[in-house]
Short mmCIF file of C-alpha atoms in Angstrom, two decimals:
data_model
loop_
_atom_site.label_atom_id
_atom_site.label_comp_id
_atom_site.label_asym_id
_atom_site.label_seq_id
_atom_site.Cartn_x
_atom_site.Cartn_y
_atom_site.Cartn_z
CA UNK A 1 -2.39 -26.66 -13.96
CA UNK A 2 -2.69 -26.20 -17.76
CA UNK A 3 -5.07 -23.27 -17.22
CA UNK A 4 -2.61 -21.65 -14.80
CA UNK A 5 0.25 -22.09 -17.29
CA UNK A 6 -1.80 -20.46 -20.03
CA UNK A 7 -2.65 -17.49 -17.80
CA UNK A 8 0.97 -17.00 -16.77
CA UNK A 9 2.15 -17.32 -20.39
CA UNK A 10 -0.38 -14.71 -21.53
CA UNK A 11 0.66 -12.43 -18.70
CA UNK A 12 4.33 -12.77 -19.68
CA UNK A 13 3.63 -11.98 -23.35
CA UNK A 14 1.72 -8.84 -22.39
CA UNK A 15 4.51 -7.79 -20.07
CA UNK A 16 7.14 -7.93 -22.83
CA UNK A 17 5.40 -5.17 -24.78
CA UNK A 18 4.77 -3.04 -21.69
CA UNK A 19 8.36 -3.18 -20.48
CA UNK A 20 9.81 -2.54 -23.95
CA UNK A 21 8.03 0.82 -23.96
CA UNK A 22 9.26 1.85 -20.52
CA UNK A 23 12.28 3.88 -21.66
CA UNK A 24 10.21 5.95 -24.08
CA UNK A 25 7.48 6.39 -21.48
CA UNK A 26 9.91 7.75 -18.92
CA UNK A 27 11.24 10.35 -21.36
CA UNK A 28 7.96 12.12 -22.11
CA UNK A 29 6.09 11.29 -18.88
CA UNK A 30 3.56 9.13 -20.67
CA UNK A 31 1.54 7.33 -18.02
CA UNK A 32 -0.58 4.24 -18.24
CA UNK A 33 -2.95 5.34 -15.48
CA UNK A 34 -1.78 8.79 -14.45
CA UNK A 35 -5.28 9.98 -13.53
CA UNK A 36 -5.20 7.64 -10.53
CA UNK A 37 -3.26 9.24 -7.66
CA UNK A 38 -1.78 7.60 -4.58
CA UNK A 39 1.29 7.79 -2.38
CA UNK A 40 3.26 5.22 -0.40
CA UNK A 41 5.63 5.21 2.57
CA UNK A 42 7.60 2.24 3.88
CA UNK A 43 9.90 2.14 6.91
CA UNK A 44 12.61 -0.52 7.19
CA UNK A 45 12.25 -3.04 10.05
CA UNK A 46 15.19 -1.45 11.89
CA UNK A 47 13.50 1.95 11.45
CA UNK A 48 16.56 3.60 9.91
CA UNK A 49 15.36 3.98 6.32
CA UNK A 50 12.20 5.50 4.87
CA UNK A 51 11.19 5.21 1.22
CA UNK A 52 8.51 7.55 -0.13
CA UNK A 53 6.69 7.85 -3.46
CA UNK A 54 3.84 9.80 -5.04
CA UNK A 55 2.39 8.55 -8.31
CA UNK A 56 2.44 12.02 -9.88
CA UNK A 57 6.22 12.19 -9.54
CA UNK A 58 8.75 10.01 -11.41
CA UNK A 59 11.23 10.09 -8.53
CA UNK A 60 11.31 8.17 -5.24
CA UNK A 61 12.89 9.62 -2.10
CA UNK A 62 14.96 7.56 0.31
CA UNK A 63 15.51 9.12 3.76
CA UNK A 64 18.01 8.25 6.48
CA UNK A 65 15.88 8.46 9.62
CA UNK A 66 18.94 8.59 11.90
CA UNK A 67 20.39 11.73 10.33
CA UNK A 68 17.10 13.18 9.13
CA UNK A 69 18.53 13.68 5.66
CA UNK A 70 17.89 12.39 2.16
CA UNK A 71 20.05 9.38 1.30
CA UNK A 72 19.23 9.35 -2.38
CA UNK A 73 16.62 10.28 -4.98
CA UNK A 74 15.76 7.26 -7.11
CA UNK A 75 14.87 8.10 -10.70
CA UNK A 76 13.59 6.24 -13.76
CA UNK A 77 10.01 5.72 -12.59
CA UNK A 78 6.74 6.85 -14.16
CA UNK A 79 3.90 6.14 -11.74
CA UNK A 80 5.46 4.56 -8.62
CA UNK A 81 2.70 2.98 -6.58
CA UNK A 82 3.46 0.86 -3.53
CA UNK A 83 6.52 0.07 -1.40
CA UNK A 84 7.07 -2.85 1.00
CA UNK A 85 10.20 -3.99 2.85
CA UNK A 86 11.14 -7.64 3.22
CA UNK A 87 10.93 -8.99 6.79
CA UNK A 88 14.73 -8.80 7.11
CA UNK A 89 14.82 -5.32 5.62
CA UNK A 90 17.65 -6.12 3.24
CA UNK A 91 15.50 -5.37 0.20
CA UNK A 92 12.32 -3.53 -0.64
CA UNK A 93 9.82 -3.92 -3.46
CA UNK A 94 8.46 -0.97 -5.42
CA UNK A 95 5.64 -1.26 -7.96
CA UNK A 96 5.23 1.01 -10.98
CA UNK A 97 1.93 0.66 -12.82
CA UNK A 98 3.13 2.33 -16.03
CA UNK A 99 6.36 0.37 -16.26
CA UNK A 100 4.39 -2.77 -15.44
CA UNK A 101 6.94 -4.07 -12.96
CA UNK A 102 7.64 -4.58 -9.29
CA UNK A 103 11.26 -3.57 -8.74
CA UNK A 104 13.42 -5.40 -6.15
CA UNK A 105 15.91 -2.97 -4.63
CA UNK A 106 18.85 -3.52 -2.27
CA UNK A 107 18.32 -1.41 0.87
CA UNK A 108 22.03 -0.86 1.50
CA UNK A 109 23.19 0.04 -1.99
CA UNK A 110 19.83 1.18 -3.41
CA UNK A 111 20.67 -0.73 -6.59
CA UNK A 112 18.00 -2.59 -8.55
CA UNK A 113 18.42 -6.33 -8.07
CA UNK A 114 15.61 -7.44 -10.36
CA UNK A 115 12.51 -6.31 -12.20
CA UNK A 116 9.55 -8.60 -11.66
CA UNK A 117 7.33 -8.17 -14.76
CA UNK A 118 3.63 -7.99 -13.90
CA UNK A 119 2.16 -6.00 -16.78
CA UNK A 120 0.80 -2.47 -16.99
CA UNK A 121 -1.38 -1.72 -13.97
CA UNK A 122 0.77 -3.35 -11.26
CA UNK A 123 -0.39 -1.50 -8.16
CA UNK A 124 -0.90 -2.56 -4.54
CA UNK A 125 1.48 -5.06 -2.94
CA UNK A 126 1.82 -7.05 0.26
CA UNK A 127 4.13 -9.81 1.51
CA UNK A 128 3.33 -12.92 3.48
CA UNK A 129 4.87 -13.21 6.93
CA UNK A 130 8.13 -14.92 5.95
CA UNK A 131 8.57 -12.81 2.83
CA UNK A 132 8.47 -15.74 0.42
CA UNK A 133 5.36 -14.65 -1.46
CA UNK A 134 4.44 -11.26 -2.89
CA UNK A 135 0.80 -10.49 -3.67
CA UNK A 136 0.26 -7.85 -6.36
CA UNK A 137 -2.98 -6.15 -7.40
CA UNK A 138 -3.24 -5.40 -11.12
CA UNK A 139 -5.90 -2.72 -11.57
CA UNK A 140 -5.80 -2.93 -15.39
CA UNK A 141 -6.31 -6.68 -15.72
CA UNK A 142 -8.42 -6.89 -12.53
CA UNK A 143 -6.29 -9.76 -11.27
CA UNK A 144 -4.23 -10.71 -8.24
CA UNK A 145 -0.77 -12.15 -8.98
CA UNK A 146 1.00 -14.35 -6.45
CA UNK A 147 4.78 -14.21 -6.90
CA UNK A 148 7.25 -16.83 -5.64
CA UNK A 149 10.13 -14.55 -4.67
CA UNK A 150 12.75 -17.29 -4.43
CA UNK A 151 12.26 -18.13 -8.10
CA UNK A 152 10.96 -14.66 -9.06
CA UNK A 153 7.97 -15.95 -10.98
CA UNK A 154 4.17 -16.02 -10.63
CA UNK A 155 2.67 -19.17 -9.17
CA UNK A 156 -0.93 -18.00 -9.57
CA UNK A 157 -2.91 -15.30 -11.35
CA UNK A 158 -6.32 -14.94 -9.76
CA UNK A 159 -9.09 -13.27 -11.84
CA UNK A 160 -12.45 -11.93 -10.74
CA UNK A 161 -11.71 -8.45 -9.33
CA UNK A 162 -12.84 -4.95 -10.31
CA UNK A 163 -9.93 -2.50 -10.50
CA UNK A 164 -7.97 -3.62 -7.43
CA UNK A 165 -5.63 -0.75 -6.59
CA UNK A 166 -3.68 0.18 -3.48
CA UNK A 167 -5.61 -1.67 -0.77
CA UNK A 168 -4.42 -5.21 -0.11
CA UNK A 169 -3.79 -6.89 3.26
CA UNK A 170 -3.18 -10.36 4.64
CA UNK A 171 -5.05 -11.46 7.73
CA UNK A 172 -2.79 -11.80 10.81
CA UNK A 173 -2.98 -15.60 10.57
CA UNK A 174 -1.98 -15.42 6.90
CA UNK A 175 -4.99 -17.41 5.72
CA UNK A 176 -6.93 -14.69 3.92
CA UNK A 177 -5.94 -12.00 1.44
CA UNK A 178 -8.20 -8.93 1.54
CA UNK A 179 -8.27 -7.12 -1.80
CA UNK A 180 -10.06 -3.80 -2.25
CA UNK A 181 -11.94 -3.18 -5.51
CA UNK A 182 -12.37 0.45 -6.52
CA UNK A 183 -15.15 -0.41 -8.96
CA UNK A 184 -18.08 -1.86 -7.06
CA UNK A 185 -16.72 -0.57 -3.74
CA UNK A 186 -16.12 -4.00 -2.29
CA UNK A 187 -13.46 -6.13 -0.62
CA UNK A 188 -12.75 -9.56 -2.07
CA UNK A 189 -11.51 -12.35 0.20
CA UNK A 190 -9.00 -14.82 -1.23
CA UNK A 191 -7.94 -18.08 0.42
CA UNK A 192 -4.13 -17.88 0.52
CA UNK A 193 -3.77 -21.68 0.42
CA UNK A 194 -5.93 -22.34 -2.64
CA UNK A 195 -5.74 -18.85 -4.21
CA UNK A 196 -9.50 -19.04 -4.71
CA UNK A 197 -12.00 -16.27 -4.01
CA UNK A 198 -14.04 -17.23 -0.96
CA UNK A 199 -16.31 -14.23 -0.43
CA UNK A 200 -16.74 -10.48 -0.51
CA UNK A 201 -17.77 -7.54 1.64
CA UNK A 202 -19.84 -4.76 0.07
CA UNK A 203 -21.37 -1.41 1.01
CA UNK A 204 -18.36 0.96 0.88
CA UNK A 205 -18.18 4.44 -0.65
CA UNK A 206 -15.02 5.18 -2.65
CA UNK A 207 -13.08 2.56 -0.74
CA UNK A 208 -9.44 3.36 0.05
CA UNK A 209 -7.04 1.95 2.68
CA UNK A 210 -7.81 -0.93 5.03
CA UNK A 211 -6.34 -2.30 8.28
CA UNK A 212 -7.12 -5.47 10.21
CA UNK A 213 -7.07 -6.04 13.97
CA UNK A 214 -4.54 -8.44 15.50
CA UNK A 215 -7.21 -11.06 16.22
CA UNK A 216 -8.40 -10.82 12.61
CA UNK A 217 -12.00 -10.18 13.60
CA UNK A 218 -12.31 -6.49 12.72
CA UNK A 219 -11.40 -4.60 9.58
CA UNK A 220 -11.25 -0.81 9.26
CA UNK A 221 -11.82 0.75 5.83
CA UNK A 222 -11.63 4.35 4.64
CA UNK A 223 -14.64 5.67 2.70
CA UNK A 224 -13.43 8.81 0.93
CA UNK A 225 -16.86 9.28 -0.65
CA UNK A 226 -18.70 9.59 2.67
CA UNK A 227 -15.94 10.98 4.94
CA UNK A 228 -16.11 7.95 7.17
CA UNK A 229 -14.35 4.84 8.41
CA UNK A 230 -16.31 1.60 8.06
CA UNK A 231 -16.02 -0.99 10.84
CA UNK A 232 -16.31 -4.50 9.42
CA UNK A 233 -17.01 -7.83 11.11
CA UNK A 234 -14.70 -10.14 9.14
CA UNK A 235 -16.46 -13.30 10.35
CA UNK A 236 -19.89 -12.17 9.17
CA UNK A 237 -18.56 -10.15 6.19
CA UNK A 238 -20.68 -7.14 7.05
CA UNK A 239 -20.17 -3.48 7.96
CA UNK A 240 -21.36 -3.08 11.54
CA UNK A 241 -21.04 0.71 11.87
CA UNK A 242 -19.31 3.78 10.44
CA UNK A 243 -17.44 6.63 12.12
CA UNK A 244 -17.43 10.12 10.63
CA UNK A 245 -13.95 11.61 10.22
CA UNK A 246 -12.29 14.42 8.25
CA UNK A 247 -12.75 15.33 4.61
CA UNK A 248 -11.82 12.77 1.94
CA UNK A 249 -10.18 10.10 4.12
CA UNK A 250 -7.74 7.74 2.42
CA UNK A 251 -6.00 6.27 5.46
CA UNK A 252 -7.19 3.70 7.98
CA UNK A 253 -4.00 2.90 9.90
CA UNK A 254 -4.31 0.83 13.07
CA UNK A 255 -1.76 1.53 15.83
CA UNK A 256 0.46 -1.42 16.90
CA UNK A 257 -1.51 -1.86 20.13
CA UNK A 258 -4.81 -1.76 18.26
CA UNK A 259 -6.23 1.03 20.41
CA UNK A 260 -6.53 3.74 17.74
CA UNK A 261 -7.11 4.12 14.03
CA UNK A 262 -5.54 7.11 12.29
CA UNK A 263 -7.11 8.38 9.08
CA UNK A 264 -5.26 10.46 6.51
CA UNK A 265 -7.75 13.13 5.45
CA UNK A 266 -6.68 14.40 2.04
CA UNK A 267 -9.32 17.13 1.84
CA UNK A 268 -8.55 19.01 5.04
CA UNK A 269 -4.86 18.24 5.61
CA UNK A 270 -5.43 16.35 8.85
CA UNK A 271 -5.53 13.04 10.66
CA UNK A 272 -8.58 11.91 12.62
CA UNK A 273 -7.86 9.66 15.61
CA UNK A 274 -10.49 7.02 16.42
CA UNK A 275 -10.65 5.15 19.73
CA UNK A 276 -11.32 1.53 18.72
CA UNK A 277 -13.18 0.77 21.96
CA UNK A 278 -15.62 3.67 21.88
CA UNK A 279 -15.53 4.15 18.10
CA UNK A 280 -15.38 7.91 18.60
CA UNK A 281 -12.98 10.47 17.16
CA UNK A 282 -10.90 11.63 20.10
CA UNK A 283 -8.72 14.25 18.42
CA UNK A 284 -7.62 15.73 15.10
CA UNK A 285 -3.98 16.18 14.08
CA UNK A 286 -3.33 19.27 11.92
CA UNK A 287 -0.34 20.74 10.13
CA UNK A 288 -0.06 18.19 7.30
CA UNK A 289 -0.14 18.54 3.50
CA UNK A 290 -2.71 16.37 1.75
CA UNK A 291 -2.02 13.14 3.69
CA UNK A 292 -3.40 9.96 2.19
CA UNK A 293 -2.94 6.32 3.23
CA UNK A 294 0.81 6.55 3.90
CA UNK A 295 0.93 6.38 7.70
CA UNK A 296 3.50 4.19 9.50
CA UNK A 297 3.88 3.72 13.27
CA UNK A 298 7.12 3.04 15.13
CA UNK A 299 7.39 -0.22 17.02
CA UNK A 300 7.61 1.51 20.38
CA UNK A 301 4.22 3.14 19.66
CA UNK A 302 5.62 6.61 20.37
CA UNK A 303 5.23 8.22 16.96
CA UNK A 304 3.84 7.99 13.46
CA UNK A 305 5.45 8.93 10.17
CA UNK A 306 2.99 10.57 7.78
CA UNK A 307 3.78 11.22 4.13
CA UNK A 308 2.79 14.59 2.68
CA UNK A 309 1.99 15.28 -0.96
CA UNK A 310 5.38 16.92 -1.56
CA UNK A 311 7.14 13.73 -0.31
CA UNK A 312 8.11 15.33 2.97
CA UNK A 313 7.57 13.14 6.05
CA UNK A 314 5.95 14.57 9.16
CA UNK A 315 6.61 12.95 12.52
CA UNK A 316 3.56 12.89 14.79
CA UNK A 317 4.07 12.42 18.52
CA UNK A 318 1.33 9.99 19.56
CA UNK A 319 1.19 11.21 23.16
CA UNK A 320 0.35 14.78 22.18
CA UNK A 321 -0.97 14.07 18.66
CA UNK A 322 1.03 16.95 17.27
CA UNK A 323 3.48 17.23 14.38
CA UNK A 324 6.89 17.60 16.03
CA UNK A 325 9.16 17.61 12.97
CA UNK A 326 9.15 17.27 9.19
CA UNK A 327 11.78 15.79 6.89
CA UNK A 328 11.96 17.44 3.47
CA UNK A 329 13.58 16.38 0.22
CA UNK A 330 14.61 19.94 -0.73
#
């Protein structure tokens, strides 16, 4: 317990300096890690609100999905990284790696409720099932922070990673946290009960987004360095096969029914659609603008929202696999 307290105290001291510089940083677009690019898209549980960010832009766009119009442009960011809604949808959490915070925002008013200080490099985020814990990758410190959201404080800071960035997922049973490491091209497995590292999976090539099947037995990972999706046996911790997709894939989004994986191919402005039974690409969706990992499916499995580089959102009809509309922030 004393070791944990020392780690949390050190983290808090480092955060004070990082956050005190945030106002100056925002003025001249100084970035802590601006050479690292990613985007993020989150859809509220009631599917009425979309929040979109791109780390090269200091603004965040909030869309009303019912009217198809922009609700508001949120400003005051430097390198916005990842967005997740709470299970109830009343708030969402937005990380900014240059500000060194995860911002808690009210969905209805779009006002900031709190800044959770995590230190420069706060990047990928995910919530546990009931929304009580927030897991945050810190690519600068190569740590995983576990935040108690009721008390808005860290309860654990787990070391031992190698530039963990966007990719972080909980297993469906909530027992394992899967953390991607950009350096070393590996996935680290963390026991969510003990917050201890329990293993790793290696053999990736410029590892990007990951998804996990509903039974927890299969993981899908995007290899942007080899234009492929790796299929991983999570019980054996090994890659069993790879599927070739489009150019520079960042996405590996599993449909709600688990029957397809959609990749966001940054290099050729497309999505590749993989049948999870045959492990073959069945079709390619075109008409997008540099899609990455930001792909979100509707609950009724009828469409996908795909974020473009200009923060427009394309709607893909899953029956025809065609872009049927695009929301723009202009």
